[in-house]
GROMACS .gro file of C-alpha atoms in nm:
model
  349
    1MET     CA    1  20.720 -10.224  25.756
    2ILE     CA    2  20.608 -10.221  25.374
    3PRO     CA    3  20.513 -10.513  25.221
    4HIS     CA    4  20.656 -10.648  24.895
    5TYR     CA    5  20.383 -10.684  24.594
    6LYS     CA    6  20.435 -11.046  24.562
    7SER     CA    7  20.322 -11.097  24.923
    8ILE     CA    8  19.931 -11.153  25.013
    9HIS     CA    9  19.838 -11.061  25.351
   10ASN     CA   10  19.722 -11.389  25.541
   11ARG     CA   11  19.374 -11.202  25.630
   12PHE     CA   12  19.285 -11.132  25.285
   13LYS     CA   13  18.959 -11.245  25.153
   14ILE     CA   14  18.744 -11.212  24.846
   15ASN     CA   15  18.340 -11.304  24.903
   16ASN     CA   16  18.433 -11.485  25.248
   17PHE     CA   17  18.726 -11.708  25.131
   18HIS     CA   18  19.072 -11.693  25.190
   19PHE     CA   19  19.317 -11.649  24.923
   20ASP     CA   20  19.688 -11.685  24.870
   21LYS     CA   21  19.911 -11.673  24.543
   22GLU     CA   22  19.812 -11.992  24.436
   23THR     CA   23  19.426 -12.005  24.493
   24LEU     CA   24  19.413 -11.660  24.369
   25TYR     CA   25  19.559 -11.795  24.021
   26GLN     CA   26  19.284 -12.046  24.016
   27LEU     CA   27  19.012 -11.768  24.101
   28ALA     CA   28  19.150 -11.553  23.813
   29TYR     CA   29  19.159 -11.837  23.582
   30THR     CA   30  18.802 -11.943  23.665
   31LEU     CA   31  18.658 -11.560  23.629
   32ILE     CA   32  18.819 -11.502  23.284
   33LYS     CA   33  18.668 -11.833  23.177
   34GLU     CA   34  18.323 -11.854  23.333
   35GLY     CA   35  18.274 -11.497  23.508
   36GLU     CA   36  18.079 -11.213  23.420
   37GLU     CA   37  18.218 -10.905  23.240
   38HIS     CA   38  18.318 -10.733  23.579
   39GLU     CA   39  18.452 -11.077  23.678
   40LYS     CA   40  18.651 -11.116  23.389
   41ASP     CA   41  18.802 -10.769  23.440
   42LEU     CA   42  18.889 -10.888  23.815
   43GLY     CA   43  19.026 -11.156  23.690
   44SER     CA   44  19.247 -11.000  23.425
   45PHE     CA   45  19.403 -10.794  23.664
   46LEU     CA   46  19.479 -11.087  23.938
   47LEU     CA   47  19.681 -11.214  23.618
   48ASP     CA   48  19.841 -10.908  23.546
   49TRP     CA   49  19.957 -10.866  23.958
   50LEU     CA   50  20.043 -11.213  23.977
   51ASP     CA   51  20.277 -11.225  23.676
   52ASP     CA   52  20.655 -11.203  23.664
   53LYS     CA   53  20.679 -10.830  23.582
   54GLU     CA   54  20.716 -10.557  23.828
   55THR     CA   55  20.517 -10.302  23.624
   56ILE     CA   56  20.155 -10.295  23.543
   57GLN     CA   57  20.002 -10.091  23.256
   58LEU     CA   58  19.722  -9.874  23.292
   59THR     CA   59  19.512  -9.641  23.078
   60THR     CA   60  19.422  -9.260  23.196
   61SER     CA   61  19.095  -9.159  23.189
   62GLY     CA   62  19.109  -8.940  22.893
   63THR     CA   63  18.916  -8.669  23.023
   64THR     CA   64  19.086  -8.394  22.869
   65GLY     CA   65  19.216  -8.574  22.573
   66THR     CA   66  19.279  -8.921  22.428
   67PRO     CA   67  19.376  -9.176  22.694
   68LYS     CA   68  19.695  -9.328  22.717
   69VAL     CA   69  19.857  -9.611  22.854
   70ILE     CA   70  20.109  -9.572  23.120
   71THR     CA   71  20.331  -9.804  23.324
   72ILE     CA   72  20.341  -9.794  23.684
   73LYS     CA   73  20.548 -10.027  23.896
   74LYS     CA   74  20.333 -10.256  24.128
   75GLN     CA   75  20.532 -10.158  24.432
   76SER     CA   76  20.451  -9.820  24.395
   77MET     CA   77  20.060  -9.926  24.407
   78VAL     CA   78  20.165 -10.116  24.711
   79HIS     CA   79  20.325  -9.769  24.879
   80SER     CA   80  19.974  -9.629  24.767
   81ALA     CA   81  19.768  -9.871  24.919
   82ILE     CA   82  19.970  -9.838  25.234
   83ALA     CA   83  19.939  -9.463  25.260
   84THR     CA   84  19.563  -9.519  25.192
   85GLY     CA   85  19.550  -9.765  25.493
   86ASN     CA   86  19.736  -9.519  25.703
   87TYR     CA   87  19.524  -9.213  25.649
   88PHE     CA   88  19.200  -9.370  25.699
   89ASN     CA   89  19.304  -9.615  25.995
   90LEU     CA   90  19.214  -9.939  25.810
   91HIS     CA   91  19.294 -10.281  25.977
   92PRO     CA   92  19.321 -10.636  25.889
   93GLN     CA   93  18.988 -10.798  25.850
   94ASP     CA   94  18.789 -10.468  25.790
   95LYS     CA   95  18.529 -10.530  25.541
   96ALA     CA   96  18.532 -10.356  25.228
   97LEU     CA   97  18.320 -10.366  24.917
   98LEU     CA   98  18.447 -10.314  24.582
   99CYS     CA   99  18.147 -10.150  24.325
  100LEU     CA  100  18.398  -9.995  24.070
  101PRO     CA  101  18.514 -10.147  23.754
  102ALA     CA  102  18.843 -10.350  23.831
  103ARG     CA  103  18.955 -10.259  23.472
  104TYR     CA  104  19.060  -9.890  23.609
  105ILE     CA  105  19.268  -9.782  23.869
  106ALA     CA  106  19.029  -9.689  24.092
  107GLY     CA  107  18.874 -10.041  24.112
  108LYS     CA  108  19.217 -10.245  24.098
  109MET     CA  109  19.365 -10.009  24.390
  110MET     CA  110  19.068 -10.140  24.607
  111ILE     CA  111  19.190 -10.494  24.520
  112VAL     CA  112  19.554 -10.384  24.623
  113ARG     CA  113  19.449 -10.227  24.929
  114SER     CA  114  19.277 -10.540  25.028
  115MET     CA  115  19.563 -10.789  24.931
  116MET     CA  116  19.806 -10.553  25.109
  117LEU     CA  117  19.607 -10.467  25.428
  118GLY     CA  118  19.447 -10.769  25.462
  119LEU     CA  119  19.095 -10.641  25.405
  120GLU     CA  120  18.764 -10.905  25.359
  121LEU     CA  121  18.640 -10.760  25.036
  122ASP     CA  122  18.307 -10.846  24.880
  123ILE     CA  123  18.251 -10.771  24.487
  124MET     CA  124  17.955 -10.648  24.343
  125VAL     CA  125  17.835 -10.542  24.004
  126PRO     CA  126  17.970 -10.182  23.913
  127THR     CA  127  17.677  -9.953  23.824
  128SER     CA  128  17.540  -9.622  23.884
  129HIS     CA  129  17.373  -9.748  24.233
  130LEU     CA  130  17.438  -9.969  24.487
  131ASP     CA  131  17.098 -10.145  24.440
  132ASP     CA  132  17.265 -10.488  24.501
  133LEU     CA  133  17.364 -10.419  24.839
  134LEU     CA  134  17.242 -10.646  25.105
  135PRO     CA  135  17.019 -10.455  25.362
  136HIS     CA  136  17.161 -10.581  25.679
  137LYS     CA  137  17.572 -10.611  25.541
  138ASN     CA  138  17.761 -10.325  25.669
  139TYR     CA  139  18.117 -10.230  25.557
  140ASP     CA  140  18.423 -10.066  25.698
  141PHE     CA  141  18.530  -9.903  25.375
  142VAL     CA  142  18.435  -9.861  25.004
  143ALA     CA  143  18.558  -9.629  24.705
  144ILE     CA  144  18.269  -9.485  24.507
  145VAL     CA  145  18.173  -9.190  24.213
  146PRO     CA  146  17.961  -8.906  24.303
  147LEU     CA  147  17.678  -9.070  24.078
  148GLN     CA  148  17.693  -9.388  24.304
  149ALA     CA  149  17.662  -9.153  24.579
  150GLU     CA  150  17.372  -8.970  24.431
  151ASN     CA  151  17.180  -9.244  24.340
  152SER     CA  152  17.217  -9.453  24.673
  153LEU     CA  153  17.195  -9.174  24.937
  154GLU     CA  154  16.981  -9.447  25.152
  155LYS     CA  155  17.224  -9.696  25.148
  156LEU     CA  156  17.533  -9.519  25.238
  157HIS     CA  157  17.492  -9.560  25.646
  158GLN     CA  158  17.597  -9.924  25.582
  159PHE     CA  159  17.951  -9.804  25.539
  160LYS     CA  160  18.174  -9.657  25.814
  161LYS     CA  161  18.416  -9.492  25.595
  162ILE     CA  162  18.348  -9.385  25.258
  163ILE     CA  163  18.583  -9.213  24.974
  164ILE     CA  164  18.440  -9.024  24.713
  165GLY     CA  165  18.654  -8.957  24.339
  166GLY     CA  166  18.650  -8.949  23.992
  167ALA     CA  167  18.465  -8.610  23.960
  168LYS     CA  168  18.415  -8.340  24.194
  169VAL     CA  169  18.127  -8.358  24.433
  170SER     CA  170  17.882  -8.104  24.373
  171ASP     CA  171  17.772  -7.889  24.662
  172ASP     CA  172  17.419  -8.000  24.643
  173LEU     CA  173  17.554  -8.371  24.656
  174ALA     CA  174  17.791  -8.250  24.950
  175SER     CA  175  17.483  -8.112  25.161
  176LYS     CA  176  17.320  -8.427  25.133
  177LEU     CA  177  17.599  -8.618  25.248
  178LYS     CA  178  17.664  -8.395  25.552
  179GLU     CA  179  17.318  -8.560  25.698
  180ILE     CA  180  17.502  -8.903  25.690
  181LYS     CA  181  17.660  -9.037  25.989
  182SER     CA  182  17.902  -9.202  25.807
  183ASP     CA  183  18.244  -9.041  25.787
  184ILE     CA  184  18.284  -8.941  25.399
  185TYR     CA  185  18.564  -8.814  25.227
  186GLU     CA  186  18.612  -8.652  24.875
  187THR     CA  187  18.931  -8.776  24.727
  188TYR     CA  188  19.204  -8.590  24.483
  189GLY     CA  189  19.417  -8.800  24.257
  190MET     CA  190  19.443  -8.966  23.895
  191THR     CA  191  19.549  -9.241  23.719
  192GLU     CA  192  19.907  -9.086  23.700
  193THR     CA  193  19.933  -9.079  24.120
  194ILE     CA  194  19.773  -9.402  24.157
  195THR     CA  195  19.443  -9.291  24.281
  196HIS     CA  196  19.451  -9.045  24.528
  197ILE     CA  197  19.710  -8.846  24.714
  198ALA     CA  198  19.485  -8.615  24.903
  199ALA     CA  199  19.127  -8.615  25.081
  200LYS     CA  200  18.916  -8.392  25.271
  201LYS     CA  201  18.595  -8.426  25.481
  202ILE     CA  202  18.272  -8.340  25.284
  203GLY     CA  203  18.231  -7.979  25.331
  204GLU     CA  204  18.544  -7.876  25.397
  205ALA     CA  205  18.720  -7.637  25.157
  206PHE     CA  206  19.101  -7.751  25.160
  207PHE     CA  207  19.228  -8.102  25.081
  208ASN     CA  208  19.487  -8.260  25.321
  209ILE     CA  209  19.812  -8.476  25.153
  210LEU     CA  210  19.852  -8.827  25.261
  211GLU     CA  211  20.191  -8.908  25.358
  212HIS     CA  212  20.497  -8.866  25.162
  213VAL     CA  213  20.323  -8.625  24.926
  214SER     CA  214  20.506  -8.281  24.868
  215ILE     CA  215  20.309  -8.007  24.656
  216THR     CA  216  20.402  -7.691  24.486
  217THR     CA  217  20.254  -7.502  24.164
  218ASP     CA  218  20.395  -7.405  23.822
  219ASP     CA  219  20.369  -7.049  23.696
  220ARG     CA  220  20.024  -7.132  23.602
  221SER     CA  221  19.908  -7.200  23.969
  222CYS     CA  222  19.839  -7.560  23.884
  223LEU     CA  223  19.921  -7.822  24.148
  224VAL     CA  224  20.272  -8.000  24.103
  225ILE     CA  225  20.283  -8.353  24.291
  226ASP     CA  226  20.576  -8.507  24.451
  227VAL     CA  227  20.532  -8.867  24.575
  228PRO     CA  228  20.893  -9.057  24.540
  229SER     CA  229  20.758  -9.349  24.683
  230ILE     CA  230  20.515  -9.355  24.387
  231SER     CA  231  20.655  -9.217  24.086
  232ASP     CA  232  21.031  -9.133  23.991
  233GLU     CA  233  20.901  -8.799  23.816
  234LYS     CA  234  20.698  -8.505  23.964
  235VAL     CA  235  20.331  -8.493  23.828
  236VAL     CA  236  20.247  -8.163  23.660
  237THR     CA  237  19.866  -8.106  23.654
  238ASN     CA  238  19.619  -7.907  23.493
  239ASP     CA  239  19.460  -7.838  23.809
  240ILE     CA  240  19.461  -7.473  23.938
  241VAL     CA  241  19.498  -7.495  24.321
  242THR     CA  242  19.568  -7.245  24.612
  243ILE     CA  243  19.832  -7.388  24.870
  244LEU     CA  244  19.719  -7.280  25.253
  245ASN     CA  245  20.038  -7.482  25.333
  246ALA     CA  246  20.282  -7.765  25.310
  247ASN     CA  247  19.968  -8.029  25.382
  248GLN     CA  248  19.650  -7.884  25.262
  249PHE     CA  249  19.507  -7.690  24.933
  250LYS     CA  250  19.215  -7.586  24.762
  251TRP     CA  251  19.135  -7.699  24.445
  252ILE     CA  252  18.999  -7.375  24.204
  253GLY     CA  253  18.964  -7.558  23.879
  254ARG     CA  254  19.063  -7.694  23.553
  255TYR     CA  255  19.340  -7.483  23.347
  256ASP     CA  256  19.214  -7.602  23.041
  257ASN     CA  257  18.862  -7.498  23.135
  258VAL     CA  258  18.945  -7.150  23.178
  259ILE     CA  259  18.774  -6.901  22.984
  260ASN     CA  260  18.903  -6.545  22.937
  261SER     CA  261  18.619  -6.346  22.849
  262GLY     CA  262  18.673  -5.946  22.790
  263GLY     CA  263  18.990  -5.987  22.989
  264ILE     CA  264  18.845  -6.166  23.284
  265LYS     CA  265  18.954  -6.534  23.397
  266LEU     CA  266  18.648  -6.737  23.459
  267PHE     CA  267  18.630  -7.078  23.610
  268PRO     CA  268  18.362  -7.258  23.492
  269GLU     CA  269  18.384  -7.490  23.804
  270GLN     CA  270  18.285  -7.187  23.999
  271ILE     CA  271  17.989  -7.084  23.813
  272GLU     CA  272  17.857  -7.459  23.780
  273ALA     CA  273  17.873  -7.449  24.156
  274LYS     CA  274  17.663  -7.146  24.153
  275LEU     CA  275  17.382  -7.288  23.912
  276ALA     CA  276  17.394  -7.654  24.063
  277SER     CA  277  17.110  -7.617  24.288
  278LYS     CA  278  16.877  -7.475  23.982
  279ILE     CA  279  16.927  -7.692  23.696
  280SER     CA  280  16.830  -8.076  23.759
  281ASN     CA  281  16.956  -8.183  23.416
  282ARG     CA  282  17.350  -8.234  23.387
  283PHE     CA  283  17.511  -7.966  23.272
  284PHE     CA  284  17.854  -7.783  23.208
  285ILE     CA  285  18.008  -7.434  23.154
  286ILE     CA  286  18.225  -7.406  22.840
  287GLY     CA  287  18.383  -7.143  22.673
  288GLN     CA  288  18.377  -7.063  22.295
  289PRO     CA  289  18.524  -6.822  22.047
  290ASP     CA  290  18.383  -6.463  22.045
  291ASP     CA  291  18.473  -6.185  21.807
  292ILE     CA  292  18.425  -5.900  22.108
  293LEU     CA  293  18.501  -6.111  22.446
  294GLY     CA  294  18.777  -6.313  22.304
  295SER     CA  295  18.562  -6.608  22.455
  296ARG     CA  296  18.220  -6.604  22.569
  297VAL     CA  297  18.050  -6.835  22.841
  298VAL     CA  298  17.817  -7.083  22.697
  299LEU     CA  299  17.602  -7.331  22.914
  300VAL     CA  300  17.549  -7.683  22.776
  301ILE     CA  301  17.242  -7.884  22.920
  302GLU     CA  302  17.162  -8.242  22.875
  303GLY     CA  303  16.818  -8.391  22.770
  304GLU     CA  304  16.539  -8.206  22.584
  305GLN     CA  305  16.503  -7.807  22.555
  306PHE     CA  306  16.295  -7.629  22.801
  307ASP     CA  307  16.266  -7.254  22.863
  308ILE     CA  308  16.500  -7.096  23.075
  309ASP     CA  309  16.359  -6.916  23.384
  310ALA     CA  310  16.459  -6.558  23.396
  311THR     CA  311  16.566  -6.598  23.768
  312LEU     CA  312  16.817  -6.865  23.693
  313PHE     CA  313  17.119  -6.649  23.670
  314ASP     CA  314  17.062  -6.420  23.927
  315THR     CA  315  17.328  -6.585  24.144
  316LEU     CA  316  17.573  -6.475  23.886
  317GLU     CA  317  17.783  -6.224  23.841
  318LYS     CA  318  17.729  -5.971  23.519
  319PHE     CA  319  18.051  -6.143  23.316
  320GLU     CA  320  17.980  -6.499  23.436
  321LYS     CA  321  17.622  -6.502  23.287
  322PRO     CA  322  17.587  -6.749  22.973
  323LYS     CA  323  17.554  -6.550  22.633
  324GLU     CA  324  17.418  -6.883  22.471
  325VAL     CA  325  17.235  -7.199  22.605
  326LEU     CA  326  17.286  -7.494  22.436
  327PHE     CA  327  17.090  -7.836  22.486
  328VAL     CA  328  17.205  -8.182  22.359
  329PRO     CA  329  17.030  -8.521  22.393
  330GLU     CA  330  17.323  -8.695  22.588
  331PHE     CA  331  17.646  -8.573  22.682
  332VAL     CA  332  17.938  -8.740  22.539
  333GLU     CA  333  18.172  -8.960  22.812
  334THR     CA  334  18.504  -9.093  22.869
  335GLU     CA  335  18.535  -9.483  22.944
  336THR     CA  336  18.504  -9.371  23.300
  337LYS     CA  337  18.189  -9.197  23.264
  338LYS     CA  338  18.326  -8.834  23.298
  339ILE     CA  339  18.199  -8.585  23.066
  340ASN     CA  340  18.378  -8.504  22.787
  341ARG     CA  341  18.307  -8.158  22.728
  342VAL     CA  342  18.502  -8.059  22.408
  343LYS     CA  343  18.354  -8.398  22.203
  344THR     CA  344  18.013  -8.287  22.377
  345LEU     CA  345  18.004  -7.915  22.236
  346ASN     CA  346  18.119  -8.082  21.910
  347SER     CA  347  17.848  -8.312  21.866
  348ILE     CA  348  17.612  -8.023  21.863
  349LYS     CA  349  17.762  -7.839  21.571
   0.00000   0.00000   0.00000
């Protein structure tokens, strides 16, 4: 039975304390009045969740454009939480950690999952690492982003199940994560789908969809997601995929990133994967207008300029090799710390 969004599981805890609706109100006001920045965000979300409205407003990440405000039903967030609980086999009194900002959907959903599933949630300051994690405290479940995983590899054994989302897990990071005994998954989703609608074990090629999710592609080969329990309308993405069957798909790259160079369609993400182990700085591949090719491949690297080794591009096909290498002191990021490729490139000009 799916719980109503107004109900709170009687096993739900925050930082070892039980909370019901009334005491959550008190906590929310206290956090907003006296808490640190991340605690104020938590308090604000709790007040939004506990008000009389059936919906809540969320802001999209703005990875490929201007962030926009969308309205989501609270009951849809409950359905998403239950689907996550079923997929990852979460149970009441499982211990979970919130180390993502509560102002964004990933952090909000960790709170909703905890309230609906009866998880015992600890709150940590959201940073790019997990340095505040107590050395002998173990958890059943956590959601993190790739940067946190990369910066906290030696701590990940303290989590039984880990989901990583918000950005693609690089092949280099995936190889490191495979050495950790925890169950680690890469997830696929977005604000419009109320976080993930699919997940895969690290190192696997195909994402497996969660319950009540249907997938198709449009005429661009981009993923179209249908989750009636979450959204009244289908979500049309800009993610080019290959569908293996009704339950599995492989992510290829972003439609808005595709480079048409000399009549050949190139996916920056595939080129980046080939270079990931050779460039220690953050970088990305992007297309730039070219009079002859239509678009030329450009490599943009974060940090001070350095000499490019002649063998750097040996693993690339001839048409994949960058025609230009640019350096920028610091990448432009969205509020959710994703690289904004277009704005970064424009900052160089």
